[in-house]
PDB file of C-alpha atoms in Angstrom:
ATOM      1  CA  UNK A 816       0.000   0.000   0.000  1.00 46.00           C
ATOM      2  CA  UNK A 817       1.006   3.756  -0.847  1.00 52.00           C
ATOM      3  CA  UNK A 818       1.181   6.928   1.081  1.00 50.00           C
ATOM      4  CA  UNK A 819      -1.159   7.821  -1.614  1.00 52.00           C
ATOM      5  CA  UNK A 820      -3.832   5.495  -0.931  1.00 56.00           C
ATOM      6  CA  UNK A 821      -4.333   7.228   3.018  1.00 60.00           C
ATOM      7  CA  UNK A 822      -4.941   3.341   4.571  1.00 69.00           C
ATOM      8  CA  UNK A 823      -2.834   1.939   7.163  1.00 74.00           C
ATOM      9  CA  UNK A 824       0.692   1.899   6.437  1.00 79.00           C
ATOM     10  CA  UNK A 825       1.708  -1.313   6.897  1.00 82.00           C
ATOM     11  CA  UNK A 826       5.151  -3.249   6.028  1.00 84.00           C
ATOM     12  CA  UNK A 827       4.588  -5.386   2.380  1.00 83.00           C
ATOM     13  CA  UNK A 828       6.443  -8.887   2.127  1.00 86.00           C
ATOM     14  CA  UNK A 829       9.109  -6.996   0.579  1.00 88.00           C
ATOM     15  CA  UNK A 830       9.528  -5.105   3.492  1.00 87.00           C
ATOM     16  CA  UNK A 831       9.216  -7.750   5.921  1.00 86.00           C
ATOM     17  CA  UNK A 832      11.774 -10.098   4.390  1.00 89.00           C
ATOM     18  CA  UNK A 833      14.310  -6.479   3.975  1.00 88.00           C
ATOM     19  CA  UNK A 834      13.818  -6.139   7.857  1.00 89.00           C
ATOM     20  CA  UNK A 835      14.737 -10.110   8.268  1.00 88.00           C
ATOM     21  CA  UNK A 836      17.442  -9.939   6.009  1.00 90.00           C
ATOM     22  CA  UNK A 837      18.904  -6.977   7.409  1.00 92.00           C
ATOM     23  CA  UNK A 838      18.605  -8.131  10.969  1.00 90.00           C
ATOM     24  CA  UNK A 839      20.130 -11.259  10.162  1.00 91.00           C
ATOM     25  CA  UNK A 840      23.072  -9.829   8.991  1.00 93.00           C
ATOM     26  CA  UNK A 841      23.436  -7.683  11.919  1.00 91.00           C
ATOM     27  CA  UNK A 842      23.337 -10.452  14.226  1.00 90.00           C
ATOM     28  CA  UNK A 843      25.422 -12.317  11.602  1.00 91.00           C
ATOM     29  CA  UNK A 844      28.073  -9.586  12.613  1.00 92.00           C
ATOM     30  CA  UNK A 845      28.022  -9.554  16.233  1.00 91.00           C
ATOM     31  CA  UNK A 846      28.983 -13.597  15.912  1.00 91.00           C
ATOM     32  CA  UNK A 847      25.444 -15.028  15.763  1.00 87.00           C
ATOM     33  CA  UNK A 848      25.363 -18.311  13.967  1.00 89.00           C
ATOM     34  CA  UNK A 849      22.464 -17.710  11.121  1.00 89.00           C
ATOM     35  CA  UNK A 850      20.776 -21.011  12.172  1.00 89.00           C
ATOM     36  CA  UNK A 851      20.525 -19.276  16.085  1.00 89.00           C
ATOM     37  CA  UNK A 852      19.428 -16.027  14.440  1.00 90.00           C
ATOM     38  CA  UNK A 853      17.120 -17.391  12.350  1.00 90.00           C
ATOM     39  CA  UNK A 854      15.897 -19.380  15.474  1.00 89.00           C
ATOM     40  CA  UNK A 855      15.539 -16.162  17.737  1.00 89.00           C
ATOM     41  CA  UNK A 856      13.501 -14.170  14.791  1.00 90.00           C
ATOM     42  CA  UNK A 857      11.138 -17.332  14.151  1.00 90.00           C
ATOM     43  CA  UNK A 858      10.172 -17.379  17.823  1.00 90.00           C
ATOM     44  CA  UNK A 859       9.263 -14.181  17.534  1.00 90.00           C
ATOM     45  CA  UNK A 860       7.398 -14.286  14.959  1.00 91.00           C
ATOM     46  CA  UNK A 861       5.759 -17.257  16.174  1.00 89.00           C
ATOM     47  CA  UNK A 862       4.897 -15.327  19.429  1.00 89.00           C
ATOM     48  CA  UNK A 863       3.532 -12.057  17.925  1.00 89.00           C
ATOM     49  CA  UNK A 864       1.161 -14.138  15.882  1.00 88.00           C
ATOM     50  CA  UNK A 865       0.306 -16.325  19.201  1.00 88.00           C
ATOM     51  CA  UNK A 866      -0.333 -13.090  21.340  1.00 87.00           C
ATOM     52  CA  UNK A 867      -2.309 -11.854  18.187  1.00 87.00           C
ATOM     53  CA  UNK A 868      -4.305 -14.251  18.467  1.00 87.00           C
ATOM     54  CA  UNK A 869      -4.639 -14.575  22.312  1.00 86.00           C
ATOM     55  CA  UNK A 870      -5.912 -11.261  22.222  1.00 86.00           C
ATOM     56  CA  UNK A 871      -8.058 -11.109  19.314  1.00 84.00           C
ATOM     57  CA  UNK A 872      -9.808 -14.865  21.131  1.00 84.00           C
ATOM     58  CA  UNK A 873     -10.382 -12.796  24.619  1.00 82.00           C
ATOM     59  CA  UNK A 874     -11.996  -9.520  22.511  1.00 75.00           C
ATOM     60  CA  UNK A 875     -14.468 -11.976  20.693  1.00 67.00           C
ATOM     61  CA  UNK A 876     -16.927 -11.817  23.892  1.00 58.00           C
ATOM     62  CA  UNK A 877     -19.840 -14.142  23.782  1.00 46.00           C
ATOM     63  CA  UNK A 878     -20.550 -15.795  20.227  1.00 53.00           C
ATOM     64  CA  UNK A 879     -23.619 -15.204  19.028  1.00 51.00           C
ATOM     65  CA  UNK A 880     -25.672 -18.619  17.964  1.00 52.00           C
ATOM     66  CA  UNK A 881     -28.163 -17.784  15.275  1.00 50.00           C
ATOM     67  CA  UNK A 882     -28.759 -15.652  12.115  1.00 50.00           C
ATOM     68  CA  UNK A 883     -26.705 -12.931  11.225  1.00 55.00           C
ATOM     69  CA  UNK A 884     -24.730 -13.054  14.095  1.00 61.00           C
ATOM     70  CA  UNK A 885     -24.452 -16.450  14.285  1.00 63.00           C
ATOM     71  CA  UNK A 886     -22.698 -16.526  11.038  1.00 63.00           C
ATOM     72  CA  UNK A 887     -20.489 -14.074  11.763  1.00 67.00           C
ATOM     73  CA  UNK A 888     -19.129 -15.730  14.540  1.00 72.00           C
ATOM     74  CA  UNK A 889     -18.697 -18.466  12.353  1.00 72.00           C
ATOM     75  CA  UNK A 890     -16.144 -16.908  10.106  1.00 75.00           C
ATOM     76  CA  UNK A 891     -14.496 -15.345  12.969  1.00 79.00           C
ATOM     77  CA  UNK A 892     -13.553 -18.499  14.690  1.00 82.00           C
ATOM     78  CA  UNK A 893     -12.477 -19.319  11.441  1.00 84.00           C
ATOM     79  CA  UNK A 894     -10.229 -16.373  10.643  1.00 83.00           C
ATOM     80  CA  UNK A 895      -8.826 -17.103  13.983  1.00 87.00           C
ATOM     81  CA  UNK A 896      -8.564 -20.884  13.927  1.00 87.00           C
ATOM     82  CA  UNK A 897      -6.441 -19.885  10.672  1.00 85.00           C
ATOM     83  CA  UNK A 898      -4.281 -17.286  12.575  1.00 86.00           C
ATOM     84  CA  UNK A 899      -3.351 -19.977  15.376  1.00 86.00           C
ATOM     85  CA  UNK A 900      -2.656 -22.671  12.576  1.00 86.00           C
ATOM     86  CA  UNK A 901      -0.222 -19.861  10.920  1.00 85.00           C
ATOM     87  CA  UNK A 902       1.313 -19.327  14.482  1.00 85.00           C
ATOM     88  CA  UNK A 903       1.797 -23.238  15.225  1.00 87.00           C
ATOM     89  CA  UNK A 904       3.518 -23.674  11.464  1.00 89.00           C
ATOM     90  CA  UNK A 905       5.494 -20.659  12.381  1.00 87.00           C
ATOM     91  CA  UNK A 906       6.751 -22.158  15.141  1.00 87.00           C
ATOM     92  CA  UNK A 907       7.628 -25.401  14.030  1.00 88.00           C
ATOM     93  CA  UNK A 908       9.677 -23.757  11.207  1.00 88.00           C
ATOM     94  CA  UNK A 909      11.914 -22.301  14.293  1.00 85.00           C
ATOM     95  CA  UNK A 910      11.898 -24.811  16.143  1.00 87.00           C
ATOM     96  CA  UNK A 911      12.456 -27.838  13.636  1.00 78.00           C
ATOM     97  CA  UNK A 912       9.549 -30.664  12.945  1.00 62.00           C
ATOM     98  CA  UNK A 913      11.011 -32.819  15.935  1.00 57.00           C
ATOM     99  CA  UNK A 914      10.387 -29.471  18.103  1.00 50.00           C
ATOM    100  CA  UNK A 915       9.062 -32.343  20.938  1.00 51.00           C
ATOM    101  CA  UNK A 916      11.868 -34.651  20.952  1.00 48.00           C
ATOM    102  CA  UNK A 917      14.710 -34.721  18.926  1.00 48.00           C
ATOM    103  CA  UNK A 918      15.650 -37.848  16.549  1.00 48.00           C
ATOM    104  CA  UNK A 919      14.639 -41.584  18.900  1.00 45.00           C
ATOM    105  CA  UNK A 920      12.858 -39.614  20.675  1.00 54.00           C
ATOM    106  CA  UNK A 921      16.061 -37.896  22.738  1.00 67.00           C
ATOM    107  CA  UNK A 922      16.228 -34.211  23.619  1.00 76.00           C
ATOM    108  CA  UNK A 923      19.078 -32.178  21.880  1.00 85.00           C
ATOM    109  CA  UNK A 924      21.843 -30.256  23.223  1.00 86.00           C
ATOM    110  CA  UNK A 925      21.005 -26.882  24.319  1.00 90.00           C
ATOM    111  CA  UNK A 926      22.217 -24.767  21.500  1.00 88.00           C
ATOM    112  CA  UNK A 927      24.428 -20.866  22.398  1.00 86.00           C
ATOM    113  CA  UNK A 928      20.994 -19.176  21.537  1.00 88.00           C
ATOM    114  CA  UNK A 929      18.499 -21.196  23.997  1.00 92.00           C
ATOM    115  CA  UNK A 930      21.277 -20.650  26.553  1.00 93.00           C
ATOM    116  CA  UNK A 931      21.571 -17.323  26.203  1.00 92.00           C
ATOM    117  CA  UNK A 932      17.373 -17.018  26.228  1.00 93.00           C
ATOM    118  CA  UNK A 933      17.665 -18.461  29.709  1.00 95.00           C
ATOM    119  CA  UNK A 934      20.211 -16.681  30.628  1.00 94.00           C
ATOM    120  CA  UNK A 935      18.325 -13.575  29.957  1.00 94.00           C
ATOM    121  CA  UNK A 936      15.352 -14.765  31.643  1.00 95.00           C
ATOM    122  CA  UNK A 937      15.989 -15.925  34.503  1.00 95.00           C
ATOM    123  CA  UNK A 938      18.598 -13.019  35.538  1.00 94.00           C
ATOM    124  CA  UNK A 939      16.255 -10.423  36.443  1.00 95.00           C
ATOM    125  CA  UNK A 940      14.452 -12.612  38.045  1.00 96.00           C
ATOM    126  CA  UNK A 941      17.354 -14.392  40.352  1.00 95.00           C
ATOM    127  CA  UNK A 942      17.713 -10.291  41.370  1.00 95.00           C
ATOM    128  CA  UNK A 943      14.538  -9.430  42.316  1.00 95.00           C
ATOM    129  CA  UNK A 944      15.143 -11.952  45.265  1.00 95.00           C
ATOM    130  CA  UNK A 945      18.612 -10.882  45.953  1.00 92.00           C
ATOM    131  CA  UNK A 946      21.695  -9.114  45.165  1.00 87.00           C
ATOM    132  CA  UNK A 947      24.392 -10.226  42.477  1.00 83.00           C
ATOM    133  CA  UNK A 948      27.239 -11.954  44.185  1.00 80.00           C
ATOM    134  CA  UNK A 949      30.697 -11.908  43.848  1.00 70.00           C
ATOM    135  CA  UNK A 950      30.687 -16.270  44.122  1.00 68.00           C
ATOM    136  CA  UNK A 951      28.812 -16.494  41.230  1.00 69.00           C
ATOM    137  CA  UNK A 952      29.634 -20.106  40.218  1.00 67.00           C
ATOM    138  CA  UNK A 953      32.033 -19.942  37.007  1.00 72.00           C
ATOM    139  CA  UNK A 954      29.770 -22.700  35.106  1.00 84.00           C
ATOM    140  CA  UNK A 955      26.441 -20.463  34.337  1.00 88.00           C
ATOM    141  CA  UNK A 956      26.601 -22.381  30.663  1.00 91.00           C
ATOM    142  CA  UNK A 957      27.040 -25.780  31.915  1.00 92.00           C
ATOM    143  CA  UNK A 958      23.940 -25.164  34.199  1.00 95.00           C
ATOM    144  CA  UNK A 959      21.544 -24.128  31.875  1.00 95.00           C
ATOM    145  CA  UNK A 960      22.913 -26.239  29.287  1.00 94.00           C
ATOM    146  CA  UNK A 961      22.112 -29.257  32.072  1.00 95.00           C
ATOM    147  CA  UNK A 962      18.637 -27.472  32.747  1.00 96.00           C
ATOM    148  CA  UNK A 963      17.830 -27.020  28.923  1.00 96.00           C
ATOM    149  CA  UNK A 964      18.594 -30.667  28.716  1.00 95.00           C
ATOM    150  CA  UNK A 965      15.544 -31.842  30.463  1.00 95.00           C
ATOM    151  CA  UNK A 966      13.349 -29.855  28.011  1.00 94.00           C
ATOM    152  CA  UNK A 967      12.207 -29.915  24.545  1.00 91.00           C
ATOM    153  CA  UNK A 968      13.017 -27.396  21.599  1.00 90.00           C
ATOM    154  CA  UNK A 969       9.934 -26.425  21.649  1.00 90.00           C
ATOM    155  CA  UNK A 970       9.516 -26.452  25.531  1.00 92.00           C
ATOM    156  CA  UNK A 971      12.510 -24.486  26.226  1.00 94.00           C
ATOM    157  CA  UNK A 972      10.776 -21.989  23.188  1.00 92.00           C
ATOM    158  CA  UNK A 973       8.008 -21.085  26.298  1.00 92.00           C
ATOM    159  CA  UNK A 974      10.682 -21.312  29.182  1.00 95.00           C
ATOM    160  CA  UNK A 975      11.516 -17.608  29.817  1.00 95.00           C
ATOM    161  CA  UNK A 976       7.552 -17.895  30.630  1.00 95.00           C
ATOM    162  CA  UNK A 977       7.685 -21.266  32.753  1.00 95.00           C
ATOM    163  CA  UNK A 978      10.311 -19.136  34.919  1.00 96.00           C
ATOM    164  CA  UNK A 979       8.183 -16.526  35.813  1.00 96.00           C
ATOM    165  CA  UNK A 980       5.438 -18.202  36.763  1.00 97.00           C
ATOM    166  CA  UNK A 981       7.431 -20.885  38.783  1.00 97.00           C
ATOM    167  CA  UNK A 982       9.066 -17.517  40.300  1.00 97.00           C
ATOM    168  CA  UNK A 983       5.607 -15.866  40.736  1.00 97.00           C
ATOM    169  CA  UNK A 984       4.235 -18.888  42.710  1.00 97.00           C
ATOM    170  CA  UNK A 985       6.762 -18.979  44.910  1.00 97.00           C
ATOM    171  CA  UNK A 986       8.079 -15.814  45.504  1.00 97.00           C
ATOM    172  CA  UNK A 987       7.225 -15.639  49.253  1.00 97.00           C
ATOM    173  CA  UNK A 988       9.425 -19.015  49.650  1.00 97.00           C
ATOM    174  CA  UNK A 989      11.862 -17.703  47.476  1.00 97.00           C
ATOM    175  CA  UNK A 990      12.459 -14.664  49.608  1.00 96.00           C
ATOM    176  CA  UNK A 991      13.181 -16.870  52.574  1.00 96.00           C
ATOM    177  CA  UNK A 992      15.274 -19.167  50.881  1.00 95.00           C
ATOM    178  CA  UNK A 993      17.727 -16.295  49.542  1.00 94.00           C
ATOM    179  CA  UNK A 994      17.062 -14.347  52.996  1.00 93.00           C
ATOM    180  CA  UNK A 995      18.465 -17.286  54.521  1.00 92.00           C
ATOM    181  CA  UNK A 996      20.943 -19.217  52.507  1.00 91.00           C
ATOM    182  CA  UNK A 997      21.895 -16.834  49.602  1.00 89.00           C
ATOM    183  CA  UNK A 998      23.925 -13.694  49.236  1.00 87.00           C
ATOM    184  CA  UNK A 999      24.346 -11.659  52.133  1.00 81.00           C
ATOM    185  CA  UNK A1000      23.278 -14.667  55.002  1.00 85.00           C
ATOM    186  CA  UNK A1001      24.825 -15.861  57.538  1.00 79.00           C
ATOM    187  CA  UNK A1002      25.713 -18.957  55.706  1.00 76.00           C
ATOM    188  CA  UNK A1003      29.414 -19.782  54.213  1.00 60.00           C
ATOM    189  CA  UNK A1004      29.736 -18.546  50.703  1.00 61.00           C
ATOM    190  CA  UNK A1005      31.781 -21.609  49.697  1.00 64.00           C
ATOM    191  CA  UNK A1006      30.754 -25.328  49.293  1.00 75.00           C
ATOM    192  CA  UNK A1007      27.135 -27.047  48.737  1.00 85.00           C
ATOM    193  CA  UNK A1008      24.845 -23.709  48.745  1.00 89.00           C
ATOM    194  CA  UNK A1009      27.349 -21.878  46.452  1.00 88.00           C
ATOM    195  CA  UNK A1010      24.428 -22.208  43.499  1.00 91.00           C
ATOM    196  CA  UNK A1011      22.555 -20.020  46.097  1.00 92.00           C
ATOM    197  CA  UNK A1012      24.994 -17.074  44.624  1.00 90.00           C
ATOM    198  CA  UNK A1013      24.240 -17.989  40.919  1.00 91.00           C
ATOM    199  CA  UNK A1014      20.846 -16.843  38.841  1.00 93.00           C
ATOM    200  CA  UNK A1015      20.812 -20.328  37.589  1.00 95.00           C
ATOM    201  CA  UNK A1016      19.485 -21.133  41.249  1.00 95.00           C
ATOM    202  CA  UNK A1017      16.165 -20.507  39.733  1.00 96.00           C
ATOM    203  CA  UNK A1018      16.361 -22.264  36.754  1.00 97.00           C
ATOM    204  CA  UNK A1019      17.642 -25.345  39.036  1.00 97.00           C
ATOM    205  CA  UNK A1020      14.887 -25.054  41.073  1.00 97.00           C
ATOM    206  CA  UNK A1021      11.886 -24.759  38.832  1.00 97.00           C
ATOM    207  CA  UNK A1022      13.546 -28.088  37.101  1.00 97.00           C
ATOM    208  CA  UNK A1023      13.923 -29.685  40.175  1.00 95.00           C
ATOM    209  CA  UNK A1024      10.357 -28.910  40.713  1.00 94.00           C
ATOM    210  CA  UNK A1025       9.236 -29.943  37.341  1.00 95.00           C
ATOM    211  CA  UNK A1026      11.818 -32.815  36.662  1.00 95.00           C
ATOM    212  CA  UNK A1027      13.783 -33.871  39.133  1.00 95.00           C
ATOM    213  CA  UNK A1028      14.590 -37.201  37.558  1.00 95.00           C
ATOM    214  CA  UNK A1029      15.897 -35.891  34.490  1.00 95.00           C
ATOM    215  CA  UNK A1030      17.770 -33.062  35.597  1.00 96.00           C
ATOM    216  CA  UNK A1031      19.900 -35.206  37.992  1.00 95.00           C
ATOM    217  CA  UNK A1032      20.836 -37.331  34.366  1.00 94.00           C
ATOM    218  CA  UNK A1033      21.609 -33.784  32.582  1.00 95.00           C
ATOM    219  CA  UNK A1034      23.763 -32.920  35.606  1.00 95.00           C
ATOM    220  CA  UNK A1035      25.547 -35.931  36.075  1.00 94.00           C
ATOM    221  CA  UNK A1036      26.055 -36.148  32.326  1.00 92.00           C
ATOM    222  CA  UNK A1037      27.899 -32.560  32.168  1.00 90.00           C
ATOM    223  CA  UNK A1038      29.830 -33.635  35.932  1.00 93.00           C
ATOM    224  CA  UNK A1039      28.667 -30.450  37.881  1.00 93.00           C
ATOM    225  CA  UNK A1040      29.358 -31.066  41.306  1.00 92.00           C
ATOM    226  CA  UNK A1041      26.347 -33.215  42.774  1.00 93.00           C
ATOM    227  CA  UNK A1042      26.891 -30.485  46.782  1.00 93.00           C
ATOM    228  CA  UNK A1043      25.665 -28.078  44.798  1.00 92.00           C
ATOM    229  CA  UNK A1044      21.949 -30.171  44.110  1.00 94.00           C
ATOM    230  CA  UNK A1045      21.632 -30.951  46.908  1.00 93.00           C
ATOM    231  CA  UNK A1046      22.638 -27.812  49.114  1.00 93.00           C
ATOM    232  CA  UNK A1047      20.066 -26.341  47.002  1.00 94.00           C
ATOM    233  CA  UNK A1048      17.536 -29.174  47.538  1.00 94.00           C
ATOM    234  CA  UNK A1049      18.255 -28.625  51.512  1.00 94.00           C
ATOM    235  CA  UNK A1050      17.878 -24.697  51.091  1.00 94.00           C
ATOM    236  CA  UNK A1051      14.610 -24.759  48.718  1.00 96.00           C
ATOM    237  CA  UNK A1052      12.782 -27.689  52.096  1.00 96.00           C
ATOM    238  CA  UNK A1053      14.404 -25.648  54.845  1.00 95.00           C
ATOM    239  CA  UNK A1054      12.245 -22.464  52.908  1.00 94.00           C
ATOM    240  CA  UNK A1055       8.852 -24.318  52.898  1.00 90.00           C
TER     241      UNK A1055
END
């Protein structure tokens, strides 16, 4: 559409695929594998149309049921049945067809981009309970990697939102637990609670929470120091 033609002014698939290509190259620059890049910009894509259409279900209201109105509702819930089919597709282009499992039906290796989307996420969250600590384990990588390892591709797609709600339920035991054990207690700063002084404490947790079993494989699989589960297992009980 045209300035001239006074409707909205939206982005053509011309532009779309300009803004993609340039943003790819950007990233491209800054060291970003393309196959992480293109990753990152298909979730997002996949999640504007998703919230789209969250919002667009929720504005709907009552359907109507005959007539008129009854067929209108019918083409809505069609338009939007299409948008959340367009979402899911878009998402399993990001995430690959095997976005459940991987080949056999084993999860794949965390790759630098998931990390980092954890990383991210659960970092502001690890401070809202506490301060950043000097002790901060040197193996943040290896403990997401072990915590992506438990999940999905397409799981760990929705974890920055699994983290906030696992932090949201809990936050009152949370405070105690980092009150009591983490930065600034009483406690040593060295030896089984030292993942109390890491923003990966989170992360642990909600897996521990969620899949205990499986994390302990991840974590024995990638050797990080079995204290620091269970220090953190004592911590999280003594916070109940």
């Amino acid at each position: 559409m045209s300035v001239a033609d006074g409707g909205r002014q939206w982005p053509d698939e011309v532009s779309v695929e300009n803004a993609r290509a340039t943003l790819l190259q950007l990233l491209a620059r800054a060291g970003v594998p393309s196959d992480d890049a293109r990753q990152l910009i298909g979730l997002l894509e996949a999640g504007a149309l998703a919230l789209a259409h969250e919002e667009l279900s929720a504005a709907r209201g009552v359907p109507g049921e005959t007539g008129a109105e009854g067929a209108e509702e019918h083409g809505a819930r069609a338009v939007l049945e299409e948008l959340g089919a367009v979402a899911e597709r878009t998402l399993v282009r990001a995430v690959g067809a095997e976005g459940e499992q991987g080949q056999a039906g084993e999860r794949p290796r965390a790759r630098r981009m998931e990390v980092e989307r954890a990383r991210v996420a659960v970092t502001p969250l690890y401070l809202s309970f506490t301060a950043v600590s000097e002790l901060d384990p040197e193996v943040t990588d290896e403990v997401l990697a072990a915590v992506l390892g438990t999940m999905s591709p397409r799981q760990r797609a929705g974890y920055a939102g699994r983290l906030t709600e696992f932090a949201a339920d809990h936050r009152t035991r949370l405070e105690r637990m980092f009150a009591g054990f983490g930065p600034g207690s009483a406690i040593t700063m060295h030896g089984r609670y030292s993942l109390l002084h890491s923003a990966t404490s989170i992360a642990v947790l909600e897996r521990l929470a969620a899949a205990p079993q499986e994390l302990r494989e991840e974590w024995d699989a990638v050797e990080l120091p079995p204290a620091w589960l269970d220090g953190l297992t004592t911590a999280w009980n003594a916070s109940a």
